[in-house]
Amino acid sequence: MSSFVIQGGARLEGEHTVQGAKNSALPILAAAVAARGECVLHGCPDLSDVRATLTILESLGCAVRRQGGALVVDSSCLCRCEIPERLMREMRSSIVFLGPLLSAMGCANLSAPGGCDIGERPIDLHLETMRALGVRVIEENGRLRCDARAGLRGARCSLHFPSVGATENLMIAASTAKGVTVLTNAAREPEIADLAAFLNACGAKIYGAGEGALVVEGVERLHGAEHTVIPDRITAVTFLTAAALTGGEILLRGARPSHMDAMLSVLEQSGCRLCRPGGDTLYLRMQGRPRRLPTIRTMPYPGFPTDAQALFMVLAALAEGASIITETIFENRFRHVAQLRRMGAFIRVEGRVAVVEGRRFLQGARVEACDLRAGAALVLAGLAAEGETRVRKIEHVDRGCEHFEGDLALLGANIVREEDDLGQEDEEA
Ligand code: EPZ
């Protein structure tokens, strides 16, 4: 295992180019299975979750190669519809191979996905929509055997919660179903529209992606396509917040500000000066201590994203006054609170509500990443804290933040990656 060792206090300033969106690249790579032929994908970030997805693609018989900065996936030799448990457990988004395999092979033999331990993360909505399309689902001994050899048929579905992954699986499977599929209360995240754009480039007929109600007219088959994934709105705001926490300034390039409105509004209300010169750039400058944050309540897009909750809790921990953060999406997404308390943060949690009393300083400490976004938040806390912070288990951070310590160091951060001593006790961080 490895850790980040951070000497706090450096003011971040400079430019940063935003990586491609992890939560767009992962479903699009899976969807390439349904596009019989070669897909060329630009902007896929170099992350452990992306590498895990490529391993699954190859295990299914797809050919994968890098071509310059692009990933090329050729599914013409797809020959398997079974994904071994050890690969399924690598990450949550492995479940989004369900729709592509049913579309391409008429079968899928999977197990429960892995992913960040931020809640129970059931897959009932995925299975409900697949059954609506005519899929026979047998759940036994933790495995899922799904059969659609009789063919997928269009259906009317509604999600009781706008699940991102369930919307993605349905869009992909419905693309080659016989007839029309209508999905209401669909997820509206920008990554949904990006996946629809990729599928439509492959010949699908998907309408209304990102607007809450989806219509998919099934087509005979999908062909290969070329696509560039959208910028990652969460890592973009991670770097903005890093500059804000250190009283610095940053120019983001390759961003999509229109995907970040809810988060940018909170940054401005906390005292950050934000300029949107237009196009894909964003400039942030922060002087002095953040003001208390407006009440944050995580919501499905376009509300405040749950993936930014931990980042903004760090900002609140250093703000003047008390801030209230409510996590409505995942039931176990406050695990960074105990770690921030080790750094001197004053946070009270009642169920899904955290009350954060801002402090003038945080102290460096030994802390532990418990999921991707919490790990990134702890790194940011270390940048702003006095003294040294060691963040352990940073493999969580490597799942979603590309070249994280290198890019932060280019902005002036004092951060290095260290391998933990093998004999080191796995002491409570
Ligand atoms: C996606 O996860 C993202 N992951 C998550 O980002 C993100 O936090 C989440 O959407 C919400 O925006 C990827 O795209 C790979 P959901 P997903 O299905 O699809 C419940 C990150 O850090 N639910 O929208 O798993 C579920 O329990 C990750 O990048 C069901 O009840 O999210 C949760 O409470 C973390 N039944 C809520 O819906 C289901 O069948 C949201 O889940 C599916 C979901």
Coordinates of C-alpha atoms and ligand atoms in Angstrom, one line a residue:
M1 CA 0.0 0.0 0.0
S2 CA 1.1 3.6 -0.4
S3 CA 0.5 7.0 1.2
F4 CA 0.7 10.6 0.3
V5 CA 2.9 12.7 2.7
I6 CA 2.0 16.3 2.6
Q7 CA 3.6 19.4 4.2
G8 CA 0.8 21.8 4.6
G9 CA 0.8 25.6 4.1
A10 CA 1.9 26.0 0.5
R11 CA -0.3 28.4 -1.5
L12 CA -1.4 26.8 -4.8
E13 CA -1.2 28.8 -8.0
G14 CA -1.0 28.0 -11.7
E15 CA -2.9 26.2 -14.4
H16 CA -4.5 22.8 -14.5
T17 CA -6.0 20.9 -17.5
V18 CA -9.0 18.9 -16.4
Q19 CA -8.9 15.1 -17.0
G20 CA -11.6 13.2 -18.9
A21 CA -14.5 12.1 -16.7
K22 CA -14.1 8.8 -15.0
N23 CA -17.9 8.3 -14.7
S24 CA -18.2 8.9 -18.4
A25 CA -15.3 6.8 -19.6
L26 CA -16.3 3.7 -17.6
P27 CA -19.8 3.2 -19.0
I28 CA -18.7 4.2 -22.5
L29 CA -15.9 1.6 -22.5
A30 CA -18.5 -1.0 -21.3
A31 CA -20.9 0.1 -24.0
A32 CA -18.3 -0.5 -26.7
V33 CA -19.1 -4.2 -26.2
A34 CA -22.5 -3.5 -27.8
A35 CA -21.0 -1.7 -30.7
R36 CA -19.8 -4.6 -32.9
G37 CA -16.6 -3.2 -34.4
E38 CA -13.9 -0.8 -33.5
C39 CA -14.4 2.2 -31.1
V40 CA -11.8 4.9 -30.7
L41 CA -12.2 6.8 -27.4
H42 CA -10.3 10.0 -26.7
G43 CA -9.8 11.6 -23.3
C44 CA -10.2 8.4 -21.1
P45 CA -8.2 9.2 -18.0
D46 CA -5.3 6.9 -16.9
L47 CA -6.9 5.4 -13.7
S48 CA -7.0 2.1 -12.0
D49 CA -10.8 1.8 -12.6
V50 CA -10.2 2.4 -16.3
R51 CA -7.5 -0.3 -16.3
A52 CA -9.8 -2.7 -14.5
T53 CA -12.5 -2.0 -17.2
L54 CA -10.0 -2.8 -20.0
T55 CA -9.2 -6.1 -18.2
I56 CA -12.8 -7.0 -18.2
L57 CA -13.1 -6.1 -21.9
E58 CA -10.2 -8.4 -22.7
S59 CA -11.6 -11.2 -20.6
L60 CA -14.7 -11.0 -22.8
G61 CA -12.6 -11.4 -25.9
C62 CA -12.4 -7.8 -27.0
A63 CA -9.1 -6.4 -28.3
V64 CA -7.9 -3.3 -26.5
R65 CA -5.0 -1.1 -27.5
R66 CA -3.7 2.4 -27.0
Q67 CA -3.3 4.6 -30.1
G68 CA -1.6 7.8 -29.3
G69 CA -3.7 9.3 -26.5
A70 CA -6.8 7.3 -27.4
L71 CA -8.1 3.9 -26.3
V72 CA -9.2 1.6 -29.1
V73 CA -11.7 -1.2 -28.3
D74 CA -12.5 -3.8 -30.9
S75 CA -15.5 -6.0 -29.9
S76 CA -15.7 -8.0 -33.2
C77 CA -14.2 -11.0 -31.4
L78 CA -16.4 -10.8 -28.3
C79 CA -17.0 -14.4 -27.3
R80 CA -18.0 -14.5 -23.6
C81 CA -20.8 -13.1 -21.5
E82 CA -19.4 -14.1 -18.2
I83 CA -17.3 -11.8 -15.9
P84 CA -15.4 -13.5 -13.1
E85 CA -16.3 -12.3 -9.5
R86 CA -12.7 -11.1 -8.9
L87 CA -13.1 -8.6 -11.8
M88 CA -16.7 -7.7 -10.9
R89 CA -15.6 -6.8 -7.4
E90 CA -12.9 -4.3 -8.6
M91 CA -15.4 -1.5 -8.9
R92 CA -19.0 -0.5 -8.9
S93 CA -19.3 0.3 -12.6
S94 CA -18.6 -3.4 -13.6
I95 CA -22.4 -3.7 -13.3
V96 CA -22.7 -1.5 -16.4
F97 CA -21.5 -4.4 -18.5
L98 CA -25.0 -5.9 -17.9
G99 CA -26.8 -3.9 -20.6
P100 CA -24.0 -4.2 -23.2
L101 CA -23.6 -8.0 -22.8
L102 CA -27.4 -8.5 -23.1
S103 CA -27.4 -6.3 -26.2
A104 CA -24.5 -8.0 -27.9
M105 CA -24.7 -11.6 -26.7
G106 CA -28.3 -12.0 -25.3
C107 CA -26.8 -13.2 -22.0
A108 CA -24.8 -12.0 -19.0
N109 CA -23.4 -13.9 -16.1
L110 CA -22.2 -11.5 -13.4
S111 CA -21.9 -11.1 -9.7
A112 CA -22.5 -8.2 -7.4
P113 CA -20.2 -5.3 -8.2
G114 CA -17.6 -3.8 -5.9
G115 CA -16.8 -0.1 -5.5
C116 CA -16.4 2.5 -2.8
D117 CA -17.9 1.5 0.6
I118 CA -20.3 4.4 0.8
G119 CA -23.5 2.5 1.2
E120 CA -25.2 -0.8 0.4
R121 CA -25.5 0.1 -3.3
P122 CA -28.1 -2.4 -4.3
I123 CA -28.8 -3.2 -8.0
D124 CA -32.6 -3.8 -7.8
L125 CA -33.3 -0.9 -10.2
H126 CA -30.8 -2.3 -12.8
L127 CA -32.6 -5.7 -12.6
E128 CA -36.1 -4.2 -12.6
T129 CA -35.5 -2.4 -15.9
M130 CA -33.7 -5.4 -17.5
R131 CA -36.8 -7.6 -16.6
A132 CA -39.0 -4.9 -18.2
L133 CA -37.1 -5.4 -21.5
G134 CA -37.8 -9.1 -21.3
V135 CA -34.6 -10.4 -19.6
R136 CA -34.9 -13.5 -17.4
V137 CA -32.8 -12.9 -14.3
I138 CA -31.8 -15.7 -12.0
E139 CA -30.1 -14.6 -8.8
E140 CA -28.4 -17.5 -7.0
N141 CA -25.3 -17.8 -4.7
G142 CA -24.4 -14.2 -5.3
R143 CA -24.3 -14.7 -9.0
L144 CA -26.6 -13.1 -11.6
R145 CA -27.6 -15.2 -14.6
C146 CA -29.4 -13.1 -17.2
D147 CA -30.9 -14.5 -20.3
A148 CA -32.3 -12.5 -23.3
R149 CA -31.8 -15.0 -26.0
A150 CA -35.5 -14.5 -26.9
G151 CA -34.5 -11.0 -27.7
L152 CA -34.9 -7.6 -25.9
R153 CA -38.2 -5.8 -26.4
G154 CA -38.9 -2.1 -25.9
A155 CA -40.9 -1.2 -22.7
R156 CA -42.1 1.7 -20.6
C157 CA -40.1 2.0 -17.4
S158 CA -39.9 4.4 -14.5
L159 CA -37.2 4.5 -11.8
H160 CA -38.3 5.3 -8.3
F161 CA -34.9 6.9 -7.9
P162 CA -32.9 8.4 -10.8
S163 CA -30.1 5.9 -10.6
V164 CA -27.1 6.8 -12.8
G165 CA -26.0 3.2 -13.4
A166 CA -29.5 1.8 -14.0
T167 CA -30.2 4.6 -16.5
E168 CA -27.0 3.7 -18.3
N169 CA -27.7 0.0 -18.4
L170 CA -31.2 0.6 -19.7
M171 CA -30.0 3.0 -22.4
I172 CA -27.5 0.5 -23.7
A173 CA -29.7 -2.5 -23.7
A174 CA -32.7 -0.7 -25.2
S175 CA -30.6 0.6 -28.1
T176 CA -30.9 -2.8 -29.8
A177 CA -34.3 -3.9 -28.4
K178 CA -37.2 -4.5 -30.7
G179 CA -39.5 -1.4 -30.5
V180 CA -39.4 1.8 -28.4
T181 CA -38.4 2.1 -24.8
V182 CA -39.5 5.1 -22.6
L183 CA -37.7 5.7 -19.3
T184 CA -39.1 8.3 -16.9
N185 CA -37.3 9.7 -13.9
A186 CA -34.1 8.8 -15.6
A187 CA -30.8 10.2 -14.2
R188 CA -29.8 13.6 -15.7
E189 CA -26.1 13.6 -14.9
P190 CA -23.9 15.0 -17.8
E191 CA -22.3 11.5 -18.1
I192 CA -25.7 10.2 -19.2
A193 CA -25.9 12.6 -22.1
D194 CA -22.3 11.8 -22.9
L195 CA -23.0 8.0 -23.0
A196 CA -26.1 8.7 -25.2
A197 CA -23.9 10.8 -27.6
F198 CA -21.5 7.9 -27.9
L199 CA -24.3 5.4 -28.5
N200 CA -26.0 7.6 -31.1
A201 CA -22.6 7.9 -32.8
C202 CA -22.7 4.1 -32.9
G203 CA -26.1 4.2 -34.7
A204 CA -28.5 4.2 -31.7
K205 CA -31.6 6.4 -31.6
I206 CA -31.7 7.9 -28.1
Y207 CA -33.6 11.1 -27.4
G208 CA -34.0 13.2 -24.3
A209 CA -30.8 12.1 -22.5
G210 CA -30.1 14.4 -19.6
E211 CA -33.7 15.7 -19.5
G212 CA -35.2 13.2 -17.1
A213 CA -37.3 11.3 -19.7
L214 CA -35.6 9.1 -22.2
V215 CA -36.9 7.6 -25.5
V216 CA -34.9 4.9 -27.2
E217 CA -35.9 3.6 -30.6
G218 CA -34.3 0.1 -30.9
V219 CA -32.1 -0.5 -34.0
E220 CA -30.9 -3.7 -35.5
R221 CA -27.3 -3.4 -34.4
L222 CA -24.7 -0.8 -33.4
H223 CA -21.4 -0.1 -35.2
G224 CA -18.0 1.2 -34.0
A225 CA -17.5 5.0 -33.5
E226 CA -15.0 7.6 -32.4
H227 CA -15.8 9.7 -29.3
T228 CA -14.2 12.1 -26.8
V229 CA -15.4 11.9 -23.2
I230 CA -16.5 15.0 -21.4
P231 CA -14.3 16.7 -18.8
D232 CA -14.5 15.4 -15.2
R233 CA -16.6 17.9 -13.2
I234 CA -15.6 16.4 -9.9
T235 CA -11.8 16.4 -10.3
A236 CA -12.2 19.9 -11.8
V237 CA -13.9 21.1 -8.6
T238 CA -11.3 19.2 -6.6
F239 CA -8.5 21.4 -8.0
L240 CA -10.6 24.6 -7.6
T241 CA -11.2 23.7 -3.9
A242 CA -7.5 23.0 -3.4
A243 CA -6.7 26.5 -4.6
A244 CA -9.5 27.9 -2.4
L245 CA -8.3 26.1 0.7
T246 CA -4.8 27.4 0.4
G247 CA -5.7 31.0 -0.4
G248 CA -4.4 30.5 -3.9
E249 CA -5.4 31.0 -7.5
I250 CA -5.9 28.6 -10.4
L251 CA -6.8 28.7 -14.1
L252 CA -8.6 25.5 -15.2
R253 CA -8.4 24.5 -18.9
G254 CA -10.6 21.9 -20.6
A255 CA -13.4 22.3 -18.1
R256 CA -17.2 22.3 -18.7
P257 CA -18.4 25.0 -16.3
S258 CA -22.0 24.4 -17.2
H259 CA -21.8 21.0 -15.6
M260 CA -20.6 22.5 -12.3
D261 CA -23.1 25.2 -11.5
A262 CA -24.3 23.9 -8.1
M263 CA -20.7 23.6 -6.9
L264 CA -19.4 26.9 -8.4
S265 CA -22.3 28.7 -6.7
V266 CA -21.2 27.4 -3.2
L267 CA -17.6 28.3 -3.9
E268 CA -18.6 31.9 -4.8
Q269 CA -20.8 32.1 -1.7
S270 CA -17.8 31.0 0.4
G271 CA -15.9 34.0 -0.8
C272 CA -14.0 32.6 -3.8
R273 CA -13.7 35.0 -6.8
L274 CA -14.6 33.1 -9.9
C275 CA -14.3 34.2 -13.5
R276 CA -15.8 32.3 -16.4
P277 CA -13.8 33.8 -19.3
G278 CA -15.9 31.6 -21.6
G279 CA -15.4 28.3 -23.4
D280 CA -13.6 25.7 -21.3
T281 CA -11.7 27.9 -18.9
L282 CA -12.5 28.8 -15.3
Y283 CA -10.4 31.1 -13.0
L284 CA -10.6 31.0 -9.2
R285 CA -8.8 33.2 -6.7
M286 CA -9.3 33.1 -2.9
Q287 CA -8.0 35.5 -0.3
G288 CA -8.4 35.0 3.4
R289 CA -10.6 32.5 5.2
P290 CA -13.7 31.0 3.5
R291 CA -17.0 32.4 4.7
R292 CA -19.5 29.8 6.2
L293 CA -21.0 27.8 3.4
P294 CA -24.7 28.0 2.4
T295 CA -26.6 24.9 3.5
I296 CA -25.5 21.9 1.3
R297 CA -27.9 19.1 0.5
T298 CA -26.6 16.5 -1.9
M299 CA -29.1 15.7 -4.7
P300 CA -29.2 14.0 -8.1
Y301 CA -28.1 16.3 -10.9
P302 CA -28.5 19.2 -11.4
G303 CA -28.4 19.4 -7.6
F304 CA -25.3 19.5 -5.5
P305 CA -23.4 16.3 -6.3
T306 CA -22.7 13.7 -3.6
D307 CA -19.2 13.2 -5.1
A308 CA -18.2 16.7 -4.0
Q309 CA -19.6 16.5 -0.4
A310 CA -16.4 15.5 1.3
L311 CA -14.4 18.2 -0.6
F312 CA -16.8 20.9 0.6
M313 CA -16.7 19.6 4.1
V314 CA -13.0 20.5 4.2
L315 CA -13.8 24.0 3.1
A316 CA -16.5 24.2 5.8
A317 CA -14.0 22.9 8.4
L318 CA -11.9 26.0 7.8
A319 CA -14.7 28.5 7.3
E320 CA -15.9 31.4 9.5
G321 CA -19.0 30.1 11.3
A322 CA -21.0 26.8 11.1
S323 CA -22.1 25.1 7.9
I324 CA -24.7 22.3 7.5
I325 CA -24.2 19.4 5.0
T326 CA -26.8 16.8 4.4
E327 CA -26.0 13.6 2.4
T328 CA -29.2 12.3 0.8
I329 CA -27.7 9.9 -1.8
F330 CA -25.6 7.4 0.1
E331 CA -26.2 6.2 3.6
N332 CA -22.5 5.8 4.5
R333 CA -20.8 8.8 3.1
F334 CA -19.5 10.5 6.2
R335 CA -16.6 8.2 6.9
H336 CA -14.2 11.1 6.3
V337 CA -15.6 12.9 9.3
A338 CA -13.6 10.8 11.8
Q339 CA -10.4 11.4 9.8
L340 CA -11.0 15.2 9.6
R341 CA -11.6 15.2 13.4
R342 CA -8.1 13.8 13.8
M343 CA -6.9 17.0 12.1
G344 CA -8.8 19.2 14.5
A345 CA -12.1 19.6 12.6
F346 CA -15.1 20.2 14.7
I347 CA -18.0 18.2 13.1
R348 CA -21.2 16.9 14.7
V349 CA -23.1 14.2 12.8
E350 CA -26.8 13.4 13.3
G351 CA -27.9 10.7 10.9
R352 CA -27.3 12.2 7.4
V353 CA -26.7 15.7 8.7
A354 CA -23.3 17.1 9.5
V355 CA -22.8 20.4 11.3
V356 CA -19.3 21.7 10.7
E357 CA -18.0 24.5 13.0
G358 CA -15.3 26.2 11.1
R359 CA -11.8 26.4 12.7
R360 CA -9.0 28.8 11.8
F361 CA -6.5 25.9 11.4
L362 CA -6.4 22.2 10.9
Q363 CA -3.4 20.2 12.2
G364 CA -1.5 17.7 10.1
A365 CA -2.1 14.1 11.2
R366 CA -2.0 10.4 10.1
V367 CA -5.3 9.7 8.3
E368 CA -6.8 7.0 6.1
A369 CA -8.7 7.2 2.8
C370 CA -11.9 5.2 3.0
D371 CA -13.2 6.0 -0.5
L372 CA -12.1 7.9 -3.6
R373 CA -13.7 11.3 -2.8
A374 CA -13.0 11.1 0.9
G375 CA -9.3 10.4 0.1
A376 CA -9.1 13.3 -2.2
A377 CA -10.7 15.5 0.5
L378 CA -8.1 14.4 3.1
V379 CA -5.3 15.3 0.7
L380 CA -6.8 18.8 0.4
A381 CA -7.1 19.0 4.2
G382 CA -3.4 18.2 4.4
L383 CA -2.6 21.0 1.9
A384 CA -4.4 23.5 4.1
A385 CA -3.3 22.1 7.5
E386 CA -0.3 23.1 9.6
G387 CA 2.5 20.5 9.7
E388 CA 2.7 17.1 8.1
T389 CA -0.3 14.9 7.0
R390 CA 0.1 11.3 5.9
V391 CA -2.9 9.9 4.0
R392 CA -2.8 6.1 3.8
K393 CA -4.7 3.7 1.5
I394 CA -4.4 6.1 -1.4
E395 CA -5.3 3.3 -3.9
H396 CA -8.8 4.7 -3.4
V397 CA -7.7 8.0 -4.8
D398 CA -5.9 6.4 -7.7
R399 CA -9.2 5.1 -8.8
G400 CA -10.4 8.5 -9.8
C401 CA -7.7 11.2 -9.8
E402 CA -5.2 11.0 -12.6
H403 CA -1.5 12.0 -11.7
F404 CA -3.0 13.6 -8.6
E405 CA 0.2 14.3 -6.6
G406 CA 2.1 15.4 -9.7
D407 CA -0.5 17.9 -10.8
L408 CA -0.8 19.3 -7.2
A409 CA 3.0 19.6 -7.0
L410 CA 3.0 21.5 -10.3
L411 CA 0.7 24.0 -8.5
G412 CA 3.2 24.4 -5.6
A413 CA 1.9 21.7 -3.2
N414 CA 4.5 19.9 -1.1
I415 CA 3.2 16.3 -1.6
V416 CA 5.0 13.0 -2.3
R417 CA 3.9 9.4 -2.7
E418 CA 5.5 6.9 -0.4
E419 CA 5.3 3.1 -0.3
D420 CA 4.3 2.0 3.2
D421 CA 6.9 -0.1 5.0
L422 CA 5.8 -3.8 4.5
G423 CA 6.3 -4.5 8.2
Q424 CA 4.4 -1.3 9.2
E425 CA 1.7 -2.2 11.7
D426 CA -1.7 -1.7 10.2
E427 CA -2.1 0.6 13.1
E428 CA -5.4 2.6 13.4
A429 CA -4.6 5.7 11.4
Ligands
EPZ1 C1 -22.7 6.7 -10.0 O1 -22.8 5.6 -9.1 C2 -21.2 7.2 -9.8 N1 -20.3 6.1 -10.2 C3 -21.0 7.6 -8.4 O2 -19.6 8.2 -8.3 C4 -22.0 8.7 -8.0 O3 -21.8 9.1 -6.6 C5 -23.4 8.2 -8.2 O4 -23.6 7.8 -9.6 C6 -24.4 9.3 -7.9 O5 -24.2 10.4 -8.7 C7 -20.1 5.9 -11.5 O6 -20.7 6.5 -12.4 C8 -19.1 4.8 -11.8 P1 -26.7 5.5 -8.4 P2 -24.1 4.7 -9.2 O7 -27.2 4.2 -9.1 O8 -24.5 4.5 -10.6 C9 -29.5 3.8 -5.0 C10 -17.4 8.3 -7.6 O9 -16.9 8.7 -6.5 N2 -29.7 2.6 -5.9 O10 -27.2 6.8 -9.0 O11 -23.8 3.4 -8.4 C11 -28.0 3.7 -4.4 O12 -28.0 2.8 -3.3 C12 -18.7 7.4 -7.5 O13 -17.0 8.6 -8.7 C13 -30.7 1.7 -5.6 O14 -31.3 1.8 -4.6 O15 -25.1 5.5 -8.4 C14 -27.8 5.1 -4.0 O16 -28.4 5.4 -2.8 C15 -19.2 7.2 -6.1 N3 -30.9 0.7 -6.5 C16 -28.5 5.9 -5.1 O17 -29.5 5.0 -5.7 C17 -30.2 0.5 -7.6 O18 -30.4 -0.4 -8.4 C18 -27.6 6.5 -6.2 O19 -27.1 5.4 -6.9 C19 -29.2 1.5 -7.9 C20 -29.0 2.5 -7.1

